[in-house]
Coordinates of N, CA, C and O in Angstrom, one line a residue:
M152 N 77.1 153.2 90.9 CA 78.0 152.4 90.2 C 78.4 151.2 91.1 O 78.7 151.4 92.2
T153 N 78.3 150.0 90.5 CA 78.7 148.8 91.3 C 80.2 148.7 91.6 O 81.0 149.3 90.8
V154 N 80.6 148.0 92.6 CA 82.0 147.8 92.9 C 82.7 147.2 91.7 O 83.8 147.5 91.3
A155 N 82.0 146.2 91.1 CA 82.6 145.5 90.0 C 82.9 146.4 88.8 O 84.0 146.3 88.2
V156 N 82.0 147.3 88.5 CA 82.2 148.3 87.5 C 83.3 149.2 87.8 O 84.1 149.6 87.0
R157 N 83.3 149.7 89.1 CA 84.4 150.6 89.5 C 85.8 149.9 89.3 O 86.7 150.5 88.9
I158 N 85.9 148.6 89.7 CA 87.1 147.9 89.6 C 87.5 147.8 88.1 O 88.7 148.0 87.8
A159 N 86.5 147.4 87.3 CA 86.8 147.3 85.9 C 87.4 148.6 85.3 O 88.3 148.7 84.5
L160 N 86.7 149.7 85.7 CA 87.2 151.0 85.3 C 88.6 151.4 85.8 O 89.4 152.0 85.1
C161 N 88.8 150.9 87.0 CA 90.2 151.2 87.6 C 91.3 150.5 86.8 O 92.4 151.0 86.8
L162 N 90.9 149.4 86.2 CA 91.9 148.7 85.4 C 92.1 149.3 84.0 O 93.0 148.8 83.3
L163 N 91.4 150.3 83.7 CA 91.5 151.0 82.5 C 92.8 151.8 82.5 O 93.1 152.5 83.4
L164 N 93.5 151.7 81.4 CA 94.7 152.6 81.3 C 94.6 153.3 80.0 O 94.4 152.8 78.9
A165 N 94.7 154.6 80.0 CA 94.6 155.4 78.8 C 95.8 156.3 78.7 O 96.2 157.0 79.6
L166 N 96.5 156.2 77.6 CA 97.7 157.0 77.3 C 97.3 158.1 76.3 O 96.9 157.9 75.2
A167 N 97.4 159.4 76.8 CA 97.1 160.5 76.0 C 98.5 161.1 75.6 O 99.5 160.7 76.1
P168 N 98.6 162.0 74.6 CA 99.9 162.6 74.2 C 100.7 163.1 75.4 O 101.9 162.9 75.4
L169 N 100.1 163.6 76.5 CA 100.9 164.1 77.6 C 100.7 163.4 78.9 O 101.4 163.5 79.8
H170 N 99.6 162.6 79.0 CA 99.3 161.9 80.2 C 98.6 160.6 80.0 O 98.1 160.3 78.9
A171 N 98.6 159.8 81.0 CA 97.9 158.6 81.0 C 96.8 158.7 82.2 O 97.1 159.2 83.2
W172 N 95.7 158.1 81.9 CA 94.6 158.1 82.9 C 94.2 156.7 83.3 O 94.1 155.9 82.5
A173 N 93.9 156.5 84.6 CA 93.3 155.3 85.0 C 92.1 155.7 85.8 O 92.1 156.5 86.7
E174 N 91.0 155.2 85.3 CA 89.7 155.6 85.9 C 89.2 154.6 86.9 O 89.2 153.4 86.7
G175 N 88.8 155.1 88.0 CA 88.2 154.2 89.0 C 87.7 155.0 90.2 O 88.3 156.0 90.6
D176 N 86.7 154.5 90.9 CA 86.2 155.2 92.1 C 85.9 156.6 91.8 O 86.2 157.5 92.7
D177 N 85.4 157.0 90.6 CA 85.0 158.3 90.3 C 86.1 159.4 90.3 O 85.9 160.5 90.5
K178 N 87.3 159.0 90.1 CA 88.4 159.9 90.0 C 89.4 159.4 89.0 O 89.5 158.2 88.7
A179 N 90.2 160.3 88.4 CA 91.2 159.9 87.4 C 92.6 160.0 88.1 O 92.8 160.8 89.0
M180 N 93.5 159.1 87.6 CA 94.9 159.1 88.1 C 95.7 159.5 86.9 O 95.6 158.9 85.8
M181 N 96.6 160.4 87.1 CA 97.5 160.9 86.0 C 98.8 160.1 86.1 O 99.4 160.0 87.2
I182 N 99.3 159.6 84.9 CA 100.6 159.0 84.8 C 101.3 159.7 83.6 O 100.7 159.8 82.5
A183 N 102.5 160.2 83.8 CA 103.2 160.9 82.7 C 103.3 159.9 81.5 O 103.6 158.7 81.7
S184 N 103.2 160.5 80.3 CA 103.3 159.7 79.1 C 104.7 159.1 78.9 O 104.8 158.1 78.2
D185 N 105.7 159.7 79.5 CA 107.0 159.2 79.4 C 107.5 158.4 80.6 O 108.6 158.2 80.9
D186 N 106.5 157.9 81.4 CA 106.7 157.1 82.6 C 107.5 155.8 82.2 O 107.1 155.0 81.4
A187 N 108.7 155.7 82.7 CA 109.6 154.6 82.4 C 109.1 153.3 82.8 O 109.2 152.2 82.1
E188 N 108.5 153.2 84.0 CA 107.9 151.9 84.5 C 106.8 151.5 83.6 O 106.6 150.3 83.3
M189 N 105.9 152.4 83.1 CA 104.8 152.0 82.3 C 105.3 151.5 80.9 O 104.9 150.5 80.4
A190 N 106.3 152.2 80.4 CA 107.0 151.8 79.1 C 107.6 150.4 79.3 O 107.4 149.5 78.4
A191 N 108.2 150.1 80.4 CA 108.8 148.8 80.7 C 107.7 147.7 80.8 O 107.9 146.6 80.3
A192 N 106.6 148.0 81.4 CA 105.5 147.1 81.6 C 104.9 146.7 80.2 O 104.6 145.6 79.9
I193 N 104.7 147.7 79.3 CA 104.2 147.5 78.0 C 105.2 146.6 77.2 O 104.8 145.7 76.5
A194 N 106.5 146.9 77.3 CA 107.5 146.1 76.6 C 107.5 144.7 77.1 O 107.6 143.8 76.3
K195 N 107.4 144.5 78.4 CA 107.3 143.1 79.0 C 106.1 142.4 78.4 O 106.3 141.2 78.1
A196 N 105.0 143.0 78.4 CA 103.8 142.4 77.9 C 103.9 142.0 76.4 O 103.6 140.9 76.0
R197 N 104.5 142.9 75.6 CA 104.6 142.6 74.2 C 105.7 141.5 74.0 O 105.5 140.7 73.1
S198 N 106.7 141.5 74.7 CA 107.8 140.5 74.5 C 107.3 139.1 74.9 O 107.9 138.1 74.5
S199 N 106.3 139.0 75.8 CA 105.8 137.7 76.2 C 104.4 137.4 75.6 O 103.8 136.4 76.0
L200 N 104.0 138.1 74.6 CA 102.7 137.9 74.0 C 102.5 136.6 73.4 O 101.5 136.0 73.5
D201 N 103.5 136.0 72.7 CA 103.4 134.7 72.1 C 103.1 133.6 73.1 O 102.2 132.8 72.8
E202 N 103.8 133.7 74.2 CA 103.5 132.7 75.3 C 102.1 132.8 75.8 O 101.4 131.8 76.0
F203 N 101.6 134.0 76.0 CA 100.3 134.3 76.5 C 99.3 133.7 75.4 O 98.3 133.0 75.8
L204 N 99.5 134.0 74.2 CA 98.5 133.6 73.1 C 98.5 132.1 73.0 O 97.4 131.5 72.8
A205 N 99.6 131.4 73.2 CA 99.6 130.0 73.2 C 98.8 129.4 74.4 O 98.0 128.4 74.2
L206 N 98.9 130.0 75.5 CA 98.0 129.6 76.7 C 96.6 129.9 76.4 O 95.7 129.0 76.7
A207 N 96.3 131.0 75.8 CA 94.9 131.4 75.5 C 94.3 130.4 74.5 O 93.1 130.1 74.6
D208 N 95.1 129.9 73.6 CA 94.6 129.0 72.6 C 94.3 127.6 73.2 O 93.4 126.9 72.7
A209 N 95.0 127.2 74.2 CA 94.8 125.9 74.8 C 94.9 126.1 76.4 O 96.0 125.7 77.0
P210 N 93.9 126.7 77.0 CA 94.0 127.0 78.4 C 94.2 125.8 79.3 O 93.5 124.9 79.2
P211 N 95.2 125.8 80.1 CA 95.5 124.8 81.1 C 94.4 124.8 82.1 O 93.7 125.8 82.3
P212 N 94.2 123.6 82.8 CA 93.2 123.6 83.9 C 93.5 124.7 84.9 O 94.6 125.0 85.2
G213 N 92.4 125.3 85.4 CA 92.6 126.4 86.5 C 92.8 127.7 85.9 O 93.0 128.7 86.7
T214 N 92.8 127.9 84.6 CA 93.0 129.2 84.0 C 91.7 129.7 83.3 O 91.0 128.9 82.8
D215 N 91.5 131.0 83.3 CA 90.4 131.6 82.6 C 90.5 133.1 82.6 O 91.6 133.6 82.9
R216 N 89.5 133.8 82.1 CA 89.5 135.3 82.0 C 90.7 135.8 81.2 O 91.3 136.8 81.6
F217 N 91.0 135.2 80.0 CA 92.0 135.7 79.2 C 91.6 137.0 78.6 O 90.5 137.2 78.1
K218 N 92.5 138.0 78.6 CA 92.2 139.4 78.1 C 93.4 140.0 77.5 O 94.5 139.7 77.8
L219 N 93.1 141.0 76.6 CA 94.2 141.8 76.0 C 93.8 143.2 76.2 O 92.7 143.6 76.3
K220 N 94.9 144.1 76.4 CA 94.7 145.5 76.5 C 95.2 146.1 75.2 O 96.3 145.7 74.7
V221 N 94.3 146.9 74.5 CA 94.7 147.4 73.2 C 94.6 149.0 73.2 O 93.8 149.6 73.9
M222 N 95.4 149.5 72.3 CA 95.4 151.0 72.1 C 94.4 151.4 71.0 O 94.4 150.8 70.0
I223 N 93.6 152.4 71.3 CA 92.7 153.0 70.4 C 93.1 154.4 70.2 O 93.3 155.2 71.2
V224 N 93.2 154.8 68.9 CA 93.6 156.2 68.6 C 92.4 156.9 67.9 O 91.7 156.3 67.1
D225 N 92.1 158.1 68.4 CA 91.1 159.0 67.8 C 91.7 160.4 67.6 O 91.7 161.1 68.6
G226 N 92.2 160.6 66.4 CA 92.8 161.9 66.2 C 94.1 162.0 67.0 O 95.0 161.1 66.8
N227 N 94.2 163.0 67.8 CA 95.4 163.1 68.7 C 95.3 162.4 70.0 O 96.2 162.5 70.8
A228 N 94.1 161.8 70.3 CA 93.9 161.2 71.6 C 94.1 159.7 71.4 O 93.8 159.0 70.4
T229 N 94.7 159.1 72.5 CA 95.0 157.7 72.5 C 94.5 157.2 73.9 O 94.8 157.8 74.9
E230 N 93.9 156.0 73.9 CA 93.4 155.4 75.1 C 93.6 153.9 75.0 O 93.5 153.3 73.9
H231 N 93.9 153.2 76.1 CA 94.1 151.8 76.2 C 92.9 151.1 76.9 O 92.4 151.6 77.9
F232 N 92.4 150.0 76.3 CA 91.2 149.3 76.9 C 91.4 147.8 77.0 O 92.1 147.3 76.1
W233 N 90.8 147.2 78.0 CA 90.8 145.8 78.0 C 89.8 145.3 77.0 O 88.7 145.9 76.8
V234 N 90.1 144.2 76.3 CA 89.2 143.5 75.4 C 89.0 142.1 75.9 O 89.9 141.3 76.0
I235 N 87.7 141.9 76.2 CA 87.3 140.6 76.8 C 85.9 140.2 76.3 O 85.0 141.0 76.5
P236 N 85.8 139.1 75.7 CA 86.8 138.1 75.2 C 87.4 138.6 73.9 O 86.9 139.6 73.3
F237 N 88.4 137.9 73.4 CA 89.0 138.2 72.1 C 89.2 136.9 71.4 O 89.2 135.8 72.0
K238 N 89.5 137.0 70.1 CA 89.9 135.9 69.3 C 90.7 136.3 68.1 O 90.7 137.5 67.7
R239 N 91.5 135.4 67.6 CA 92.4 135.7 66.5 C 91.6 135.7 65.2 O 90.6 134.9 65.1
T240 N 92.0 136.5 64.2 CA 91.4 136.4 62.9 C 92.5 136.3 61.9 O 93.7 136.3 62.3
D241 N 92.2 136.2 60.6 CA 93.2 136.2 59.6 C 94.1 137.4 59.6 O 95.3 137.3 59.2
T242 N 93.6 138.6 60.0 CA 94.3 139.8 59.9 C 94.8 140.4 61.2 O 95.4 141.4 61.3
G243 N 94.4 139.7 62.3 CA 94.8 140.2 63.7 C 93.9 139.6 64.7 O 93.9 138.4 65.0
F244 N 93.1 140.4 65.3 CA 92.2 140.0 66.4 C 90.9 140.8 66.4 O 90.8 141.8 65.7
V245 N 89.9 140.2 67.1 CA 88.7 140.9 67.3 C 88.2 140.6 68.7 O 88.6 139.6 69.3
G246 N 87.5 141.5 69.3 CA 87.0 141.3 70.7 C 86.1 142.4 71.1 O 85.8 143.4 70.3
I247 N 85.6 142.3 72.3 CA 84.6 143.3 72.9 C 85.3 144.2 73.8 O 86.0 143.8 74.8
L248 N 85.1 145.5 73.6 CA 85.7 146.6 74.4 C 85.1 146.5 75.8 O 83.8 146.6 76.0
A249 N 85.9 146.3 76.9 CA 85.4 146.1 78.2 C 85.4 147.3 79.1 O 85.1 147.2 80.3
N250 N 85.8 148.5 78.6 CA 85.9 149.7 79.4 C 85.1 150.8 78.7 O 85.1 150.9 77.5
E251 N 84.7 151.7 79.5 CA 84.0 153.0 79.1 C 85.1 154.0 78.6 O 85.9 154.3 79.4
P252 N 85.0 154.5 77.4 CA 86.0 155.5 77.0 C 85.9 156.8 77.8 O 84.8 157.2 78.2
E253 N 87.1 157.3 78.1 CA 87.1 158.6 78.8 C 87.7 159.7 78.0 O 87.5 160.9 78.2
I254 N 88.6 159.3 77.0 CA 89.3 160.3 76.2 C 88.9 160.2 74.7 O 88.5 161.2 74.1
V255 N 88.9 159.0 74.1 CA 88.6 158.8 72.7 C 87.0 158.8 72.5 O 86.3 158.4 73.4
G256 N 86.6 159.2 71.4 CA 85.2 159.2 71.1 C 84.7 158.3 70.0 O 83.6 158.3 69.6
N257 N 85.7 157.5 69.4 CA 85.4 156.6 68.3 C 85.0 155.2 68.6 O 84.8 154.4 67.7
V258 N 84.9 154.9 69.9 CA 84.5 153.6 70.4 C 83.6 153.7 71.6 O 83.5 154.8 72.2
V259 N 82.8 152.6 71.9 CA 81.9 152.6 73.1 C 82.1 151.3 73.8 O 82.5 150.3 73.2
L260 N 81.8 151.3 75.1 CA 81.8 150.1 75.9 C 80.9 149.0 75.2 O 79.8 149.3 74.8
G261 N 81.4 147.8 75.1 CA 80.7 146.7 74.6 C 80.8 146.6 73.1 O 80.3 145.6 72.5
Q262 N 81.5 147.5 72.4 CA 81.7 147.5 71.0 C 82.6 146.3 70.6 O 83.6 146.1 71.2
N263 N 82.3 145.7 69.5 CA 83.1 144.7 68.9 C 84.2 145.4 68.0 O 83.8 146.2 67.2
I264 N 85.5 145.2 68.4 CA 86.5 146.0 67.7 C 87.5 145.0 67.0 O 87.7 143.9 67.5
E265 N 88.1 145.4 65.9 CA 89.2 144.7 65.3 C 90.5 145.4 65.6 O 90.5 146.7 65.7
F266 N 91.6 144.7 65.8 CA 92.9 145.3 66.1 C 94.0 144.4 65.7 O 93.8 143.2 65.4
T267 N 95.2 144.9 65.7 CA 96.4 144.1 65.3 C 97.3 143.9 66.5 O 97.1 144.6 67.5
R268 N 98.3 143.1 66.3 CA 99.3 142.8 67.3 C 100.0 144.1 67.8 O 100.2 144.3 69.0
D269 N 100.2 145.1 66.8 CA 100.8 146.3 67.2 C 100.0 147.2 68.1 O 100.6 148.1 68.8
D270 N 98.7 146.9 68.2 CA 97.8 147.7 69.1 C 97.8 147.2 70.5 O 97.3 147.8 71.4
I271 N 98.4 146.0 70.7 CA 98.3 145.3 72.1 C 99.4 145.9 73.0 O 100.5 146.0 72.6
S272 N 98.9 146.3 74.2 CA 99.8 146.9 75.2 C 99.9 146.1 76.5 O 100.8 146.4 77.3
D273 N 99.1 145.1 76.6 CA 99.1 144.3 77.8 C 98.3 143.0 77.6 O 97.5 143.0 76.7
W274 N 98.4 142.1 78.5 CA 97.6 140.9 78.5 C 97.5 140.4 79.9 O 98.2 140.8 80.8
G275 N 96.5 139.6 80.2 CA 96.3 139.0 81.5 C 95.3 137.8 81.5 O 94.6 137.6 80.5
Y276 N 95.4 137.1 82.6 CA 94.4 136.0 82.8 C 94.5 135.6 84.2 O 95.3 136.1 85.0
T277 N 93.6 134.7 84.6 CA 93.5 134.3 86.0 C 93.9 132.8 86.0 O 93.5 132.0 85.2
R278 N 94.8 132.5 87.0 CA 95.2 131.1 87.2 C 94.9 130.8 88.7 O 95.5 131.4 89.6
N279 N 94.0 129.9 88.9 CA 93.6 129.5 90.3 C 93.3 130.7 91.2 O 93.7 130.8 92.3
G280 N 92.5 131.6 90.6 CA 92.1 132.8 91.3 C 93.1 133.9 91.4 O 92.7 134.9 92.0
R281 N 94.3 133.8 90.9 CA 95.3 134.8 91.0 C 95.5 135.4 89.6 O 95.5 134.7 88.6
Q282 N 95.7 136.7 89.5 CA 96.0 137.4 88.3 C 97.4 137.1 87.8 O 98.4 137.2 88.6
I283 N 97.5 136.8 86.5 CA 98.8 136.6 85.9 C 98.9 137.7 84.8 O 97.9 137.9 84.0
G284 N 100.1 138.3 84.6 CA 100.2 139.3 83.6 C 99.7 140.7 84.1 O 100.0 141.0 85.3
S285 N 98.9 141.4 83.3 CA 98.4 142.7 83.7 C 99.5 143.6 84.2 O 99.4 144.2 85.3
F286 N 100.6 143.6 83.5 CA 101.8 144.4 83.9 C 101.5 145.9 84.1 O 102.1 146.5 85.0
T287 N 100.7 146.4 83.2 CA 100.4 147.9 83.3 C 99.6 148.2 84.6 O 99.7 149.2 85.2
V288 N 98.8 147.2 85.0 CA 98.0 147.4 86.2 C 98.9 147.5 87.5 O 98.7 148.3 88.4
C289 N 99.9 146.6 87.4 CA 100.9 146.6 88.5 C 101.6 147.9 88.7 O 101.9 148.4 89.8
V290 N 101.9 148.6 87.5 CA 102.5 149.9 87.6 C 101.5 150.9 88.2 O 101.8 151.8 89.0
M291 N 100.2 150.8 87.8 CA 99.2 151.7 88.3 C 99.0 151.6 89.8 O 98.8 152.6 90.4
F292 N 99.2 150.4 90.3 CA 99.1 150.2 91.8 C 100.1 151.2 92.5 O 99.8 151.7 93.6
K293 N 101.3 151.4 91.9 CA 102.3 152.2 92.6 C 101.9 153.7 92.6 O 102.4 154.5 93.3
K294 N 100.9 154.0 91.7 CA 100.4 155.4 91.6 C 99.2 155.6 92.5 O 98.8 156.8 92.7
M295 N 98.6 154.6 93.0 CA 97.4 154.6 93.8 C 97.7 154.8 95.3 O 98.9 154.6 95.7
S296 N 96.7 155.2 96.1 CA 97.0 155.2 97.5 C 97.2 153.7 97.9 O 96.8 152.8 97.3
K297 N 97.9 153.6 99.0 CA 98.2 152.2 99.6 C 96.9 151.5 99.8 O 96.8 150.3 99.5
E298 N 95.9 152.2 100.3 CA 94.6 151.5 100.6 C 93.9 151.0 99.4 O 93.4 149.9 99.3
E299 N 93.9 151.8 98.3 CA 93.3 151.4 97.1 C 94.0 150.2 96.5 O 93.4 149.2 96.0
A300 N 95.4 150.3 96.4 CA 96.2 149.2 95.8 C 96.0 147.9 96.6 O 95.9 146.9 96.1
D301 N 96.1 148.0 98.0 CA 95.9 146.9 98.8 C 94.5 146.2 98.6 O 94.4 145.0 98.5
Y302 N 93.5 147.0 98.5 CA 92.2 146.5 98.2 C 92.1 145.7 96.9 O 91.6 144.6 96.8
M303 N 92.6 146.3 95.8 CA 92.6 145.7 94.5 C 93.4 144.4 94.5 O 93.0 143.4 94.0
R304 N 94.6 144.4 95.2 CA 95.4 143.2 95.2 C 94.6 142.1 95.9 O 94.6 141.0 95.5
S305 N 94.0 142.4 97.0 CA 93.4 141.4 97.8 C 92.0 140.9 97.2 O 91.8 139.7 97.1
A306 N 91.3 141.9 96.7 CA 89.9 141.5 96.1 C 90.0 140.8 94.8 O 89.1 140.0 94.5
Y307 N 91.1 141.1 94.0 CA 91.1 140.6 92.7 C 92.3 139.7 92.4 O 92.6 139.3 91.2
G308 N 93.1 139.4 93.4 CA 94.1 138.4 93.2 C 95.4 138.8 92.5 O 96.1 138.0 91.9
F309 N 95.7 140.1 92.7 CA 97.0 140.6 92.1 C 98.1 140.3 93.1 O 98.0 140.6 94.3
D310 N 99.3 139.8 92.6 CA 100.4 139.6 93.4 C 101.5 140.6 93.3 O 102.6 140.5 93.8
C311 N 101.2 141.7 92.6 CA 102.3 142.7 92.4 C 102.1 143.9 93.3 O 101.1 144.0 94.0

């Protein structure tokens, strides 16, 4: 598995009824489903979604890699995935699933999916090589080893 694929998987956040998983470097990280920091990160992303969408509609110079994280439900299982690229539709959004499912079985990596605003749990983009947004990823860094988190911050431009 390439480092880029491992990093993409590490950025995956999956919320199950009792736990959340972040996959990367061939191991899973457990985050309690009632984690207050994760709930706050999702709330922050949702409350600032309109500003993010306005930027995505008319990207300023130096910005790129606009992405949304969306919740997929399959029966009692729930998992969150990055969708890159995405676009608005008359009924919501459509985009390509950028992570390999670990919990749900109703989607696959690379699948074109439709979703609504209510399914969005995070957003992010790159400005001049630095990550903006990705609030849930910043919470995940606190759950990783210091070495893993430091590597991700330095290699991928996270300031959290």
